Amino acid sequence: MSAPQKTARRALLVTSAALTSFALATAPAFAAPGPKPSASASSSASASASPSATPPAKMSTVGGARLGQAGTQVNLASGVPVLPKDISARSWIVADAESGEVLAAHNAHWRLAPASTLKMLFADTLLPKFPSTTEHKVVPADLAGVGAGSSMVGIKEDETYTVHDLWLGVFLRSGNDAVHVLSAMNGGVKNTVAEMNEHAEELQALDTNVVSPDGYDAPRQVSSAYDLTLFARSGLQKKDFREYSSTVSAKFPGETKKNKKGKKVRGSFEIQNTNRLLSGDSDVDVYPGIAGVKNGNTTNAGATFTGVVEQGGKVLLVTVMNPEKDEHNEVYKETAKLFDWGFKAAGKVEPVGELVPPKGAQASAPAGANDSGQAGGASASASGPASGKPMAAAVEDGSGGIGIALAITGGVLVLLAAGAFLVNRRWPLPDLVRRRH
């Protein structure tokens, strides 16, 4: 098949898939899954209807018809490694972050409760709005509506925080209090939810319906492994998003108190990233090449996670939703197994679908587009060698020297903010940062 034919075929695929997904927007599968008897790291559950434990017969076909089919979708052939057999997640996806090819998937469009992985959409929507140096004094109204049992970073009323502080609280501690303060700065929760839903539609994340910006369990709040992967891919185009999501630990401002001499002083405390593939745990090793992105856990959602890894010039995204195995850190263990498979299969397996571009994407991209994804619109040009091969460069960590260690720059950046995206070309992740090992 010639290149023009491939381009036309993909354009037709994207258009027809989007129309199909809109037609399915009111399907009964839109309800979130029922409560699961496990502790919640991000919130306590709010009551919601309990649908079937099996995926619906009809799901969205955005990205390709096979992605709308129930069960595991993969093109096994000679030389292609067999998928791990002990993956218990209700839904998962393995995709090439740059080309957008979906290497394998399981119930990719099943609408499930997303938990705090929804914060990726929150960050992708709000990050460009406020420079990181902006300061905000927290008032009681800012924290109104934070759900009972929410994960918190420890924000205090009448204290002043920078936007940089707040985003560290969102990404490292999954702080719902930080989300609500940023939402208050953005005109309130209602306005923020509306903007997130609008942005999700622009990204063609049509399985998603946002009710609470922090991912706290709420009736009809749903997303899918496919959509969460789109959020991660879009967010990773932004410099601040990459840096926050790859930071392992940081200092967070504490409460102002009087010392023994009666002088007001404000200390700080350390916060660590709860993404265990990034920070490690007793039963989970740091995954080589990990660069983020976001984890979540609620009663309705179970454990959810989207991660990005760079190895040998390949960048893969894996999303895992709600493993049925009730084992400690199971979502990370299953994600690691899928990454292992993905890097072995990359270049050998025929894709089963693709991650679609935003609705407003143009048919061509301006040469030399730059990375202006930094919050506040600060522009930082990042273009790599013509070959597109990554270049490693040391990066100083602005959060205590522990988090960000290596930048990977490659190819010509296609800028999402400018709406420029060529369907039939690679979409490099500029300055991708990953933990030093």
Coordinates of C-alpha atoms in Angstrom, one line a residue:
M1 CA 0.0 0.0 0.0
S2 CA 1.4 3.4 -1.0
A3 CA 2.0 6.2 1.5
P4 CA -0.9 8.4 0.2
Q5 CA -3.2 5.4 0.4
K6 CA -2.1 4.7 4.0
T7 CA -2.7 8.3 4.9
A8 CA -6.2 8.3 3.3
R9 CA -7.0 5.0 5.0
R10 CA -6.0 6.4 8.4
A11 CA -8.0 9.6 7.9
L12 CA -11.1 7.5 7.1
L13 CA -10.4 5.3 10.1
V14 CA -10.2 8.3 12.5
T15 CA -13.4 9.9 11.1
S16 CA -15.5 6.8 11.1
A17 CA -14.3 5.7 14.6
A18 CA -15.1 9.1 16.0
L19 CA -18.6 9.0 14.6
T20 CA -19.2 5.5 15.9
S21 CA -18.0 6.5 19.4
F22 CA -20.4 9.5 19.5
A23 CA -23.2 7.1 18.6
L24 CA -22.2 5.0 21.6
A25 CA -21.9 7.9 24.0
T26 CA -25.2 7.1 25.7
A27 CA -24.6 3.3 26.0
P28 CA -25.5 1.6 29.2
A29 CA -21.9 0.8 29.7
F30 CA -21.4 4.4 30.8
A31 CA -21.9 3.5 34.5
A32 CA -18.8 3.0 36.7
P33 CA -18.0 -0.4 38.2
G34 CA -19.4 -1.3 41.5
P35 CA -17.4 -1.1 44.8
K36 CA -14.6 -3.5 45.3
P37 CA -13.7 -4.6 48.8
S38 CA -10.3 -3.0 49.0
A39 CA -8.8 0.0 50.8
S40 CA -8.8 3.3 48.9
A41 CA -5.7 5.3 48.5
S42 CA -7.3 8.3 46.8
S43 CA -10.8 8.4 48.1
S44 CA -13.6 6.6 49.8
A45 CA -16.3 5.4 47.5
S46 CA -19.5 7.2 46.8
A47 CA -22.4 5.1 46.0
S48 CA -22.9 4.2 42.4
A49 CA -24.8 1.5 40.4
S50 CA -23.0 -1.8 39.9
P51 CA -22.9 -3.0 36.3
S52 CA -21.9 -6.3 34.9
A53 CA -18.3 -7.5 35.7
T54 CA -18.0 -8.2 31.9
P55 CA -17.3 -5.7 29.2
P56 CA -20.2 -4.5 27.1
A57 CA -20.9 -6.0 23.7
K58 CA -20.5 -2.7 22.0
M59 CA -17.7 -0.3 22.8
S60 CA -16.1 2.7 21.0
T61 CA -14.0 1.9 17.9
V62 CA -11.9 5.1 18.1
G63 CA -8.4 4.0 17.0
G64 CA -9.6 1.0 15.1
A65 CA -12.4 -1.6 15.0
R66 CA -10.5 -4.2 17.0
L67 CA -10.1 -1.9 19.9
G68 CA -13.9 -1.9 20.3
Q69 CA -14.0 -5.7 20.7
A70 CA -14.1 -7.4 24.0
G71 CA -11.2 -9.5 25.2
T72 CA -7.5 -9.5 24.3
Q73 CA -6.5 -8.1 20.9
V74 CA -3.0 -8.9 19.6
N75 CA -1.5 -10.1 16.3
L76 CA 0.6 -13.1 17.2
A77 CA 3.0 -14.4 14.6
S78 CA 6.3 -16.0 14.2
G79 CA 8.9 -14.1 16.2
V80 CA 6.3 -12.3 18.3
P81 CA 6.6 -13.1 22.0
V82 CA 3.5 -14.5 23.7
L83 CA 1.7 -12.2 26.1
P84 CA 2.1 -12.8 29.8
K85 CA -0.7 -15.2 30.9
D86 CA -1.2 -13.9 34.4
I87 CA -2.6 -10.4 33.6
S88 CA -5.8 -10.0 35.6
A89 CA -6.7 -6.4 34.9
R90 CA -10.1 -5.7 33.5
S91 CA -8.6 -3.4 30.9
W92 CA -5.1 -2.6 29.6
I93 CA -3.3 -1.3 26.6
V94 CA 0.3 -1.3 25.3
A95 CA 1.2 1.5 22.8
D96 CA 4.1 3.2 21.1
A97 CA 4.1 6.7 22.5
E98 CA 5.6 8.2 19.4
S99 CA 4.0 6.4 16.4
G100 CA 0.8 5.9 18.3
E101 CA 0.6 2.2 17.3
V102 CA -1.3 0.0 19.7
L103 CA 0.7 -3.2 20.0
A104 CA -1.8 -5.0 22.1
A105 CA -4.9 -4.3 24.2
H106 CA -7.6 -5.9 26.4
N107 CA -11.0 -4.2 26.6
A108 CA -9.3 -1.0 25.6
H109 CA -12.6 1.1 25.5
W110 CA -14.3 -0.4 28.5
R111 CA -15.7 2.6 30.5
L112 CA -14.5 2.2 34.1
A113 CA -13.9 4.4 37.1
P114 CA -10.5 6.0 36.5
A115 CA -9.4 7.1 40.1
S116 CA -6.5 9.5 40.2
T117 CA -5.2 8.7 36.8
L118 CA -7.8 11.2 35.8
K119 CA -5.5 13.8 37.2
M120 CA -3.5 13.4 34.0
L121 CA -6.4 15.1 32.1
F122 CA -6.6 17.7 34.9
A123 CA -2.9 18.6 34.5
D124 CA -3.0 18.5 30.7
T125 CA -6.0 21.0 30.8
L126 CA -4.7 23.4 33.5
L127 CA -0.9 23.3 33.4
P128 CA -0.6 26.0 30.7
K129 CA -2.8 28.5 32.6
F130 CA -0.6 29.5 35.5
P131 CA 3.2 30.2 35.6
S132 CA 4.9 28.0 38.2
T133 CA 6.0 31.0 40.2
T134 CA 2.4 32.2 40.8
E135 CA 1.6 32.4 44.5
H136 CA -1.8 31.7 46.1
K137 CA -3.0 32.1 49.6
V138 CA -5.4 29.3 50.5
V139 CA -8.8 30.2 51.9
P140 CA -11.4 27.8 53.4
A141 CA -13.6 27.9 50.2
D142 CA -10.7 26.5 48.2
L143 CA -10.8 23.2 50.1
A144 CA -14.6 22.9 50.1
G145 CA -15.9 19.7 48.6
V146 CA -12.7 17.6 49.0
G147 CA -14.1 14.1 49.4
A148 CA -13.9 12.2 52.7
G149 CA -10.9 9.8 52.8
S150 CA -9.2 11.6 49.9
S151 CA -5.4 11.4 49.5
M152 CA -4.0 14.7 50.6
V153 CA -0.6 16.4 50.4
G154 CA -1.3 18.5 53.5
I155 CA -2.3 22.0 52.3
K156 CA -3.3 24.3 55.2
E157 CA -5.7 27.2 55.1
D158 CA -4.2 30.8 55.3
E159 CA -0.9 29.5 54.0
T160 CA 0.6 30.6 50.7
Y161 CA 1.8 28.1 48.1
T162 CA 3.3 28.5 44.6
V163 CA 1.8 26.8 41.6
H164 CA 5.0 24.7 41.5
D165 CA 4.2 23.5 45.0
L166 CA 0.7 22.6 44.2
W167 CA 1.6 20.6 41.1
L168 CA 4.1 18.6 43.0
G169 CA 1.3 17.8 45.5
V170 CA -0.9 16.7 42.6
F171 CA 1.7 14.4 40.9
L172 CA 3.7 13.0 43.8
R173 CA 1.0 12.7 46.6
S174 CA -2.0 12.6 44.3
G175 CA -3.3 15.4 46.6
N176 CA -7.0 16.1 46.1
D177 CA -6.5 19.2 48.3
A178 CA -4.0 20.5 45.7
V179 CA -6.4 19.7 42.9
H180 CA -9.2 21.7 44.6
V181 CA -6.9 24.7 45.2
L182 CA -5.9 24.8 41.6
S183 CA -9.5 24.4 40.5
A184 CA -10.4 27.3 42.7
M185 CA -7.8 29.4 41.0
N186 CA -9.3 28.3 37.7
G187 CA -12.8 29.6 38.4
G188 CA -14.0 26.7 40.6
V189 CA -14.6 23.0 40.3
K190 CA -17.6 23.3 38.0
N191 CA -15.7 25.4 35.5
T192 CA -12.7 23.1 35.7
V193 CA -14.8 20.0 35.1
A194 CA -16.4 21.6 32.1
E195 CA -12.9 22.5 30.6
M196 CA -11.7 19.0 31.3
N197 CA -14.6 17.4 29.5
E198 CA -14.1 19.9 26.6
H199 CA -10.4 19.0 26.4
A200 CA -11.2 15.2 26.5
E201 CA -13.5 15.7 23.5
E202 CA -10.8 17.6 21.7
L203 CA -8.3 14.7 22.3
Q204 CA -11.0 12.2 21.0
A205 CA -11.1 10.7 24.5
L206 CA -14.8 10.0 24.0
D207 CA -15.1 7.3 26.7
T208 CA -14.5 9.9 29.4
N209 CA -17.0 11.8 31.5
V210 CA -15.5 14.0 34.2
V211 CA -17.6 14.7 37.3
S212 CA -14.8 15.5 39.9
P213 CA -11.5 16.9 38.7
D214 CA -9.5 14.8 41.2
G215 CA -10.8 11.4 40.1
Y216 CA -12.7 10.9 43.4
D217 CA -15.4 8.3 42.9
A218 CA -18.6 9.8 41.6
P219 CA -21.7 8.5 39.7
R220 CA -21.1 8.5 35.9
Q221 CA -17.4 9.4 36.2
V222 CA -15.7 7.1 33.8
S223 CA -12.8 6.8 31.4
S224 CA -11.0 3.9 29.7
A225 CA -7.5 2.5 29.3
Y226 CA -7.5 4.0 25.8
D227 CA -8.5 7.5 26.9
L228 CA -6.0 7.5 29.8
T229 CA -3.3 6.7 27.4
L230 CA -4.3 9.6 25.2
F231 CA -4.2 11.9 28.2
A232 CA -0.7 10.7 29.1
R233 CA 0.5 11.1 25.5
S234 CA -0.8 14.6 25.3
G235 CA 0.5 15.6 28.7
L236 CA 3.9 14.4 27.9
Q237 CA 4.2 17.0 25.2
K238 CA 4.4 19.6 28.0
K239 CA 7.7 20.2 29.7
D240 CA 6.2 20.8 33.2
F241 CA 4.1 17.7 32.9
R242 CA 7.1 15.6 32.1
E243 CA 9.1 17.1 35.0
Y244 CA 6.4 16.8 37.6
S245 CA 5.5 13.2 36.7
S246 CA 9.1 12.0 36.8
T247 CA 10.0 13.6 40.1
V248 CA 10.7 11.0 42.8
S249 CA 10.7 13.2 45.9
A250 CA 10.5 16.9 46.8
K251 CA 10.2 19.3 49.7
F252 CA 6.7 20.6 50.3
P253 CA 6.0 23.8 52.4
G254 CA 4.8 23.1 55.9
E255 CA 2.7 25.1 58.3
T256 CA 3.8 28.4 59.7
K257 CA 4.5 28.2 63.5
K258 CA 6.1 30.2 66.2
N259 CA 9.5 29.0 67.4
K260 CA 10.8 29.1 70.9
K261 CA 11.7 32.8 70.4
G262 CA 8.2 33.7 69.3
K263 CA 9.3 34.2 65.7
K264 CA 7.1 32.8 62.9
V265 CA 8.9 30.2 60.9
R266 CA 7.7 27.9 58.1
G267 CA 9.4 24.6 57.6
S268 CA 9.0 21.9 55.0
F269 CA 8.5 18.2 54.8
E270 CA 9.4 15.6 52.2
I271 CA 6.9 14.1 49.8
Q272 CA 7.6 11.0 47.7
N273 CA 6.0 9.9 44.5
T274 CA 3.5 7.1 45.0
N275 CA 4.2 5.7 41.5
R276 CA 6.0 2.5 42.6
L277 CA 7.7 1.8 39.3
L278 CA 9.3 5.2 39.7
S279 CA 10.1 5.2 43.4
G280 CA 10.2 1.4 44.1
D281 CA 8.9 -0.6 47.0
S282 CA 9.7 -3.7 49.0
D283 CA 8.2 -5.9 46.4
V284 CA 8.5 -3.7 43.3
D285 CA 11.8 -2.6 41.7
V286 CA 12.2 0.7 39.9
Y287 CA 11.5 0.0 36.3
P288 CA 14.5 0.8 34.0
G289 CA 13.8 3.9 31.9
I290 CA 10.6 4.8 33.8
A291 CA 9.5 8.5 33.3
G292 CA 6.1 8.7 35.0
V293 CA 3.2 9.1 34.6
K294 CA 0.3 8.6 37.2
N295 CA -1.3 6.1 39.5
G296 CA -4.6 5.9 41.2
N297 CA -6.7 3.8 43.6
T298 CA -10.3 4.2 44.8
T299 CA -12.9 1.8 46.0
N300 CA -14.9 1.8 42.8
A301 CA -11.9 1.9 40.4
G302 CA -9.5 -0.4 42.2
A303 CA -5.9 0.3 41.3
T304 CA -5.2 2.1 38.0
F305 CA -1.9 3.2 36.4
T306 CA -0.5 4.7 33.3
G307 CA 3.3 4.6 32.8
V308 CA 5.8 5.7 30.2
V309 CA 9.2 4.0 29.7
E310 CA 12.1 4.7 27.3
Q311 CA 14.4 1.9 26.4
G312 CA 16.8 1.5 23.4
G313 CA 15.2 4.4 21.5
K314 CA 11.7 3.1 21.9
V315 CA 9.1 4.9 24.1
L316 CA 6.1 2.8 25.2
L317 CA 3.0 3.7 27.2
V318 CA 1.1 1.1 29.2
T319 CA -2.2 1.6 31.0
V320 CA -3.6 -1.0 33.4
M321 CA -7.0 -0.7 35.1
N322 CA -8.4 -2.7 38.0
P323 CA -6.4 -5.9 38.4
E324 CA -8.6 -8.7 39.8
K325 CA -5.7 -10.2 41.8
D326 CA -5.8 -8.9 45.3
E327 CA -2.0 -8.7 45.7
H328 CA 0.1 -5.8 47.1
N329 CA 1.2 -3.5 44.2
E330 CA -0.4 -5.8 41.7
V331 CA -1.1 -3.0 39.2
Y332 CA 2.6 -2.2 39.0
K333 CA 3.6 -5.8 38.7
E334 CA 1.2 -6.3 35.8
T335 CA 2.3 -3.1 34.2
A336 CA 5.9 -4.2 34.4
K337 CA 5.1 -7.5 32.7
L338 CA 3.3 -5.6 29.9
F339 CA 6.3 -3.3 29.4
D340 CA 8.6 -6.3 29.3
W341 CA 6.4 -7.8 26.6
G342 CA 6.1 -4.5 24.7
F343 CA 9.8 -3.9 24.3
K344 CA 10.3 -7.5 23.1
A345 CA 7.4 -7.2 20.7
A346 CA 8.1 -3.7 19.4
G347 CA 9.1 -3.8 15.7
K348 CA 7.9 -7.4 15.4
V349 CA 4.1 -7.3 16.1
E350 CA 1.5 -5.9 13.7
P351 CA -0.5 -3.2 15.6
V352 CA -4.1 -3.7 16.4
G353 CA -5.0 0.0 16.3
E354 CA -3.7 3.4 17.0
L355 CA -3.8 6.3 19.3
V356 CA -5.7 9.0 17.4
P357 CA -4.6 12.6 17.1
P358 CA -6.7 15.5 18.5
K359 CA -9.8 16.5 16.6
G360 CA -8.3 19.9 15.7
A361 CA -5.1 18.4 14.3
Q362 CA -4.0 19.7 11.0
A363 CA -2.8 17.7 8.1
S364 CA 0.8 19.0 8.3
A365 CA 3.1 20.3 11.0
P366 CA 5.3 23.4 10.8
A367 CA 9.0 22.6 10.6
G368 CA 10.9 23.3 13.8
A369 CA 7.8 23.6 16.0
N370 CA 8.9 24.2 19.6
D371 CA 8.1 22.9 23.0
S372 CA 6.0 25.6 24.6
G373 CA 4.2 23.2 27.0
Q374 CA 5.8 24.8 30.0
A375 CA 3.2 26.4 32.4
G376 CA 2.5 30.0 31.7
G377 CA 3.3 29.6 28.0
A378 CA 7.1 29.9 28.4
S379 CA 8.6 28.7 25.2
A380 CA 11.6 26.4 25.1
S381 CA 12.6 25.2 21.7
A382 CA 13.6 21.5 21.6
S383 CA 14.6 20.0 18.3
G384 CA 16.6 16.9 17.8
P385 CA 18.8 15.4 15.1
A386 CA 17.3 14.7 11.7
S387 CA 17.7 11.0 12.3
G388 CA 15.2 11.1 15.2
K389 CA 17.6 9.1 17.4
P390 CA 17.4 10.2 21.1
M391 CA 20.2 12.2 22.7
A392 CA 20.9 11.8 26.4
A393 CA 21.7 14.9 28.5
A394 CA 22.1 15.4 32.2
V395 CA 19.4 17.5 33.8
E396 CA 19.5 19.1 37.2
D397 CA 16.7 18.2 39.6
G398 CA 15.0 21.2 41.1
S399 CA 13.4 19.2 43.9
G400 CA 16.2 18.1 46.1
G401 CA 18.3 16.4 43.5
I402 CA 16.5 13.1 43.5
G403 CA 13.8 13.2 40.8
I404 CA 14.7 14.2 37.3
A405 CA 18.0 12.8 36.0
L406 CA 18.1 12.3 32.3
A407 CA 16.5 14.1 29.2
I408 CA 15.9 12.4 26.0
T409 CA 15.4 14.6 23.0
G410 CA 14.7 13.4 19.5
G411 CA 13.2 14.4 16.1
V412 CA 11.1 17.4 15.2
L413 CA 8.6 18.3 17.9
V414 CA 5.0 18.4 16.8
L415 CA 3.3 20.9 19.0
L416 CA -0.1 19.9 20.4
A417 CA -0.9 23.4 21.6
A418 CA -0.6 24.7 18.1
G419 CA -3.0 22.0 16.8
A420 CA -0.4 20.7 14.4
F421 CA -0.3 16.9 14.1
L422 CA 0.4 14.8 11.1
V423 CA -1.6 11.5 11.3
N424 CA 0.9 9.5 9.4
R425 CA 4.1 10.5 11.1
R426 CA 5.9 10.0 14.5
W427 CA 5.1 12.2 17.4
P428 CA 8.4 12.4 19.4
L429 CA 8.3 13.1 23.2
P430 CA 10.8 16.0 23.6
D431 CA 13.1 16.2 26.7
L432 CA 11.6 13.0 28.1
V433 CA 12.9 12.7 31.6
R434 CA 13.5 9.5 33.5
R435 CA 14.9 8.4 36.8
R436 CA 18.6 7.7 37.1
H437 CA 19.5 4.1 38.0

